[in-house]
GROMACS .gro file of C-alpha atoms in nm:
model
  281
    1MET     CA    1  18.407   8.036  17.461
    2PRO     CA    2  18.326   7.662  17.509
    3ASN     CA    3  18.232   7.727  17.872
    4SER     CA    4  18.020   8.023  17.767
    5ASN     CA    5  17.835   7.813  17.507
    6ALA     CA    6  17.775   7.539  17.762
    7ARG     CA    7  17.629   7.792  18.007
    8LEU     CA    8  17.402   7.933  17.735
    9HIS     CA    9  17.284   7.581  17.646
   10CYS     CA   10  17.211   7.499  18.010
   11ASN     CA   11  17.028   7.829  18.056
   12HIS     CA   12  16.820   7.755  17.745
   13ARG     CA   13  16.728   7.409  17.870
   14GLY     CA   14  16.652   7.551  18.212
   15GLY     CA   15  16.426   7.810  18.054
   16GLN     CA   16  16.244   7.543  17.854
   17GLU     CA   17  16.187   7.333  18.165
   18ALA     CA   18  16.059   7.633  18.358
   19GLY     CA   19  15.824   7.716  18.071
   20ARG     CA   20  15.697   7.358  18.063
   21ARG     CA   21  15.628   7.358  18.436
   22GLU     CA   22  15.448   7.691  18.412
   23LEU     CA   23  15.230   7.571  18.123
   24VAL     CA   24  15.146   7.249  18.306
   25SER     CA   25  15.057   7.439  18.622
   26ARG     CA   26  14.832   7.684  18.437
   27SER     CA   27  14.665   7.405  18.241
   28LEU     CA   28  14.588   7.217  18.562
   29GLN     CA   29  14.437   7.528  18.713
   30SER     CA   30  14.234   7.591  18.399
   31ALA     CA   31  14.113   7.231  18.395
   32GLN     CA   32  13.996   7.263  18.755
   33HIS     CA   33  13.809   7.587  18.680
   34CYS     CA   34  13.645   7.421  18.379
   35LEU     CA   35  13.532   7.130  18.592
   36GLU     CA   36  13.379   7.368  18.842
   37ASP     CA   37  13.191   7.531  18.553
   38GLN     CA   38  13.100   7.186  18.414
   39ASP     CA   39  13.281   7.267  18.091
   40PHE     CA   40  13.400   6.910  18.052
   41GLY     CA   41  13.517   6.936  17.693
   42THR     CA   42  13.763   7.216  17.766
   43ALA     CA   43  13.873   7.048  18.088
   44TYR     CA   44  13.942   6.728  17.894
   45ALA     CA   45  14.154   6.922  17.642
   46HIS     CA   46  14.356   7.076  17.925
   47TYR     CA   47  14.419   6.736  18.082
   48LEU     CA   48  14.535   6.598  17.747
   49LEU     CA   49  14.787   6.880  17.725
   50VAL     CA   50  14.905   6.823  18.081
   51LEU     CA   51  14.950   6.449  18.037
   52ASN     CA   52  15.138   6.491  17.711
   53LEU     CA   53  15.368   6.756  17.859
   54ALA     CA   54  15.409   6.590  18.197
   55PRO     CA   55  15.359   6.211  18.175
   56GLU     CA   56  15.504   6.187  18.524
   57LEU     CA   57  15.168   6.321  18.651
   58LYS     CA   58  14.967   6.028  18.510
   59THR     CA   59  14.919   5.862  18.847
   60SER     CA   60  14.828   6.175  19.041
   61VAL     CA   61  14.566   6.305  18.793
   62LYS     CA   62  14.433   5.967  18.682
   63GLU     CA   63  14.103   5.969  18.874
   64THR     CA   64  14.021   6.328  18.782
   65PHE     CA   65  14.107   6.260  18.420
   66GLN     CA   66  13.877   5.957  18.418
   67PHE     CA   67  13.593   6.161  18.568
   68THR     CA   68  13.644   6.434  18.306
   69LEU     CA   69  13.661   6.181  18.021
   70PHE     CA   70  13.340   6.007  18.127
   71LYS     CA   71  13.147   6.331  18.169
   72TRP     CA   72  13.266   6.463  17.833
   73ALA     CA   73  13.183   6.129  17.669
   74GLU     CA   74  12.827   6.151  17.806
   75GLU     CA   75  12.788   6.492  17.645
   76LEU     CA   76  12.928   6.373  17.314
   77ASP     CA   77  12.694   6.075  17.324
   78SER     CA   78  12.391   6.297  17.389
   79LEU     CA   79  12.495   6.516  17.095
   80ALA     CA   80  12.539   6.208  16.871
   81ARG     CA   81  12.904   6.304  16.815
   82ILE     CA   82  13.000   5.940  16.801
   83GLN     CA   83  13.331   5.974  16.618
   84ASP     CA   84  13.448   6.243  16.862
   85LEU     CA   85  13.351   6.013  17.150
   86PHE     CA   86  13.557   5.726  17.008
   87ASN     CA   87  13.848   5.961  16.941
   88CYS     CA   88  13.848   6.069  17.306
   89TYR     CA   89  13.859   5.710  17.426
   90GLU     CA   90  14.138   5.626  17.182
   91GLN     CA   91  14.339   5.921  17.316
   92ALA     CA   92  14.270   5.814  17.673
   93LEU     CA   93  14.377   5.455  17.604
   94GLU     CA   94  14.699   5.578  17.443
   95LEU     CA   95  14.776   5.751  17.772
   96TYR     CA   96  14.643   5.469  17.993
   97PRO     CA   97  14.658   5.152  17.778
   98ASN     CA   98  14.614   4.921  18.076
   99ASP     CA   99  14.336   5.103  18.257
  100GLU     CA  100  14.048   4.864  18.318
  101VAL     CA  101  13.803   5.142  18.410
  102ILE     CA  102  13.850   5.322  18.078
  103CYS     CA  103  13.828   4.991  17.886
  104ASN     CA  104  13.504   4.904  18.064
  105SER     CA  105  13.355   5.247  17.997
  106MET     CA  106  13.447   5.225  17.628
  107GLY     CA  107  13.278   4.886  17.615
  108GLU     CA  108  12.961   5.027  17.772
  109HIS     CA  109  12.935   5.297  17.504
  110LEU     CA  110  12.994   5.044  17.227
  111PHE     CA  111  12.731   4.810  17.371
  112ARG     CA  112  12.469   5.084  17.391
  113MET     CA  113  12.540   5.170  17.028
  114GLY     CA  114  12.489   4.811  16.919
  115PHE     CA  115  12.856   4.718  16.865
  116ARG     CA  116  12.830   4.413  17.088
  117ASP     CA  117  13.124   4.215  16.953
  118GLU     CA  118  13.356   4.515  16.991
  119ALA     CA  119  13.214   4.588  17.337
  120ALA     CA  120  13.288   4.232  17.445
  121GLY     CA  121  13.652   4.283  17.349
  122TYR     CA  122  13.687   4.584  17.579
  123PHE     CA  123  13.500   4.413  17.866
  124HIS     CA  124  13.722   4.109  17.824
  125LYS     CA  125  14.035   4.324  17.834
  126ALA     CA  126  13.910   4.500  18.149
  127VAL     CA  127  13.852   4.166  18.321
  128LYS     CA  128  14.196   4.045  18.211
  129LEU     CA  129  14.354   4.359  18.359
  130ASN     CA  130  14.160   4.324  18.684
  131PRO     CA  131  13.986   3.989  18.745
  132ASP     CA  132  13.817   4.136  19.054
  133PHE     CA  133  13.652   4.423  18.862
  134ALA     CA  134  13.286   4.333  18.926
  135ASP     CA  135  13.134   4.582  18.678
  136ALA     CA  136  13.350   4.457  18.392
  137LYS     CA  137  13.274   4.092  18.471
  138GLU     CA  138  12.902   4.161  18.480
  139ASN     CA  139  12.921   4.352  18.151
  140PHE     CA  140  13.124   4.077  17.984
  141TYR     CA  141  12.881   3.804  18.089
  142ARG     CA  142  12.588   4.016  17.977
  143VAL     CA  143  12.727   4.078  17.628
  144ALA     CA  144  12.843   3.717  17.603
  145ASN     CA  145  12.481   3.610  17.648
  146TRP     CA  146  12.399   3.810  17.336
  147LEU     CA  147  12.686   3.673  17.131
  148VAL     CA  148  12.740   3.314  17.237
  149GLU     CA  149  12.453   3.121  17.085
  150ARG     CA  150  12.274   2.874  17.309
  151TRP     CA  151  12.348   2.582  17.076
  152HIS     CA  152  12.715   2.612  17.178
  153PHE     CA  153  12.629   2.499  17.529
  154ILE     CA  154  12.403   2.221  17.404
  155MET     CA  155  12.672   2.086  17.174
  156LEU     CA  156  12.948   2.109  17.433
  157ASN     CA  157  12.740   1.894  17.666
  158ASP     CA  158  12.654   1.639  17.397
  159THR     CA  159  12.892   1.360  17.493
  160LYS     CA  160  12.793   1.129  17.207
  161ARG     CA  161  12.851   1.400  16.949
  162ASN     CA  162  13.186   1.499  17.097
  163LEU     CA  163  13.312   1.141  17.104
  164THR     CA  164  13.207   1.093  16.741
  165TYR     CA  165  13.408   1.400  16.637
  166LEU     CA  166  13.703   1.289  16.849
  167LYS     CA  167  13.714   0.942  16.694
  168ALA     CA  168  13.681   1.079  16.341
  169ILE     CA  169  13.966   1.324  16.397
  170GLU     CA  170  14.182   1.056  16.561
  171ASN     CA  171  14.127   0.825  16.263
  172ALA     CA  172  14.220   1.101  16.017
  173VAL     CA  173  14.536   1.193  16.206
  174ARG     CA  174  14.640   0.828  16.238
  175SER     CA  175  14.593   0.784  15.866
  176GLY     CA  176  14.851   1.056  15.799
  177CYS     CA  177  14.679   1.394  15.837
  178LYS     CA  178  14.936   1.581  16.043
  179SER     CA  179  14.832   1.943  15.978
  180VAL     CA  180  14.479   2.056  16.059
  181LEU     CA  181  14.271   2.368  15.998
  182ASP     CA  182  13.960   2.420  16.214
  183ILE     CA  183  13.714   2.658  16.042
  184GLY     CA  184  13.487   2.848  16.280
  185THR     CA  185  13.657   2.705  16.587
  186GLY     CA  186  13.411   2.844  16.843
  187THR     CA  187  13.542   2.728  17.181
  188GLY     CA  188  13.835   2.549  17.015
  189ILE     CA  189  13.721   2.198  17.103
  190LEU     CA  190  13.787   2.042  16.761
  191SER     CA  191  14.133   2.199  16.747
  192MET     CA  192  14.215   2.051  17.085
  193PHE     CA  193  14.086   1.713  16.971
  194ALA     CA  194  14.324   1.734  16.674
  195LYS     CA  195  14.622   1.826  16.889
  196LYS     CA  196  14.548   1.552  17.143
  197ALA     CA  197  14.516   1.305  16.855
  198GLY     CA  198  14.875   1.382  16.759
  199ALA     CA  199  14.852   1.640  16.479
  200SER     CA  200  15.182   1.821  16.439
  201PHE     CA  201  15.036   2.154  16.332
  202VAL     CA  202  14.689   2.285  16.423
  203TYR     CA  203  14.543   2.613  16.299
  204ALA     CA  204  14.202   2.753  16.389
  205CYS     CA  205  14.011   3.054  16.258
  206GLU     CA  206  13.717   3.234  16.416
  207LEU     CA  207  13.536   3.539  16.280
  208SER     CA  208  13.357   3.643  16.602
  209LYS     CA  209  13.584   3.851  16.826
  210THR     CA  210  13.404   3.723  17.136
  211MET     CA  211  13.436   3.357  17.039
  212TYR     CA  212  13.799   3.413  16.934
  213GLU     CA  213  13.881   3.554  17.278
  214LEU     CA  214  13.690   3.270  17.441
  215ALA     CA  215  13.881   3.013  17.236
  216ARG     CA  216  14.209   3.173  17.342
  217ASP     CA  217  14.112   3.139  17.707
  218VAL     CA  218  13.995   2.778  17.666
  219VAL     CA  219  14.308   2.678  17.474
  220ALA     CA  220  14.531   2.850  17.732
  221ALA     CA  221  14.343   2.680  18.017
  222ASN     CA  222  14.432   2.349  17.852
  223ASN     CA  223  14.799   2.451  17.813
  224MET     CA  224  14.783   2.442  17.432
  225GLU     CA  225  14.833   2.811  17.349
  226ARG     CA  226  15.175   2.735  17.196
  227GLU     CA  227  15.049   2.435  17.001
  228ILE     CA  228  14.735   2.576  16.838
  229LYS     CA  229  14.757   2.889  16.625
  230LEU     CA  230  14.436   3.089  16.655
  231LEU     CA  231  14.343   3.336  16.381
  232HIS     CA  232  14.079   3.608  16.418
  233LEU     CA  233  13.985   3.578  16.053
  234LYS     CA  234  13.716   3.464  15.817
  235SER     CA  235  13.833   3.140  15.655
  236LEU     CA  236  13.799   3.295  15.310
  237ASP     CA  237  14.061   3.553  15.409
  238ILE     CA  238  14.331   3.305  15.511
  239GLU     CA  239  14.638   3.330  15.290
  240ILE     CA  240  14.946   3.110  15.252
  241PRO     CA  241  15.212   3.178  15.376
  242LYS     CA  242  15.087   3.500  15.539
  243HIS     CA  243  14.864   3.330  15.795
  244ILE     CA  244  14.957   2.962  15.776
  245PRO     CA  245  15.287   2.839  15.631
  246GLU     CA  246  15.151   2.577  15.390
  247ARG     CA  247  14.847   2.378  15.284
  248VAL     CA  248  14.698   2.155  15.552
  249SER     CA  249  14.611   1.787  15.520
  250LEU     CA  250  14.280   1.802  15.710
  251VAL     CA  251  14.002   2.060  15.743
  252VAL     CA  252  13.746   2.026  16.022
  253THR     CA  253  13.444   2.248  16.080
  254GLU     CA  254  13.116   2.259  16.260
  255THR     CA  255  12.969   2.575  16.117
  256VAL     CA  256  12.615   2.442  16.096
  257ASP     CA  257  12.403   2.721  16.245
  258ALA     CA  258  12.321   3.055  16.084
  259GLY     CA  259  12.688   3.058  15.986
  260LEU     CA  260  12.580   2.828  15.704
  261PHE     CA  261  12.476   3.151  15.536
  262GLY     CA  262  12.686   3.407  15.729
  263GLU     CA  263  13.033   3.254  15.722
  264GLY     CA  264  12.925   3.072  15.409
  265ILE     CA  265  13.021   2.716  15.489
  266VAL     CA  266  12.994   2.597  15.128
  267GLU     CA  267  13.218   2.879  15.003
  268SER     CA  268  13.453   2.820  15.297
  269LEU     CA  269  13.494   2.453  15.218
  270ILE     CA  270  13.544   2.522  14.848
  271HIS     CA  271  13.807   2.783  14.935
  272ALA     CA  272  13.975   2.541  15.177
  273TRP     CA  273  13.976   2.265  14.915
  274GLU     CA  274  14.119   2.485  14.643
  275HIS     CA  275  14.367   2.694  14.840
  276LEU     CA  276  14.436   2.554  15.187
  277LEU     CA  277  14.405   2.175  15.163
  278LEU     CA  278  14.669   1.943  15.024
  279GLN     CA  279  14.542   1.789  14.701
  280PRO     CA  280  14.532   1.409  14.668
  281LYS     CA  281  14.787   1.271  14.425
   0.00000   0.00000   0.00000
């Protein structure tokens, strides 16, 4: 009896595997027929089924799946079925999380719809995955021009201003301020000043996804990614100990553009004073 049960179990598993292979084969054939008929939505559904049933085929069907996804996304876009379009890309990225072509295409749709900050995130990821991907680099630089305000470049090249900030931060750290919070860090320059001045703990928050990613790159390029904790948060949303372990002894900020009203620099400083900054004794 044990041998008989084992044979039955093996036969059952063999039958399941044969059924899976047959379903995958038929779905691939159906997907191809749908593509020939330009029925991209049904073809896309067939490819989803195939890739979920047979993940070992991801490499071999990748290019055809991408083509199908992009064509179906164009149709959904023309029909203003925006949520369905995003759902398709989310499904595709679950199957191919490190595919720079899909990331770039998702970014292009987001950019056309006006979601520039979100688009920049996908373009940035595509460039990270493949630094030689020319389309993604061009798209990232284009959206960055929309999001990175020109005054950033002016300030970064203002040597007198930078030295004034550096000296002020150095004086504060030398006087005993060993933990620092940089509100609206931008490129991360003030945070790096604080760390170079000798601060033991440096935290920085940035609301813009694009500037947050840029700050991460700048901090990493200066070998400080383990020494400066970057938070993609509005300063008013920072909580202790959820985001930072304790109150800091120094808050620095340079939110002096439209962020005066957007980020709300007055509210941010009041919040920092009341909740994030060590109180004088």
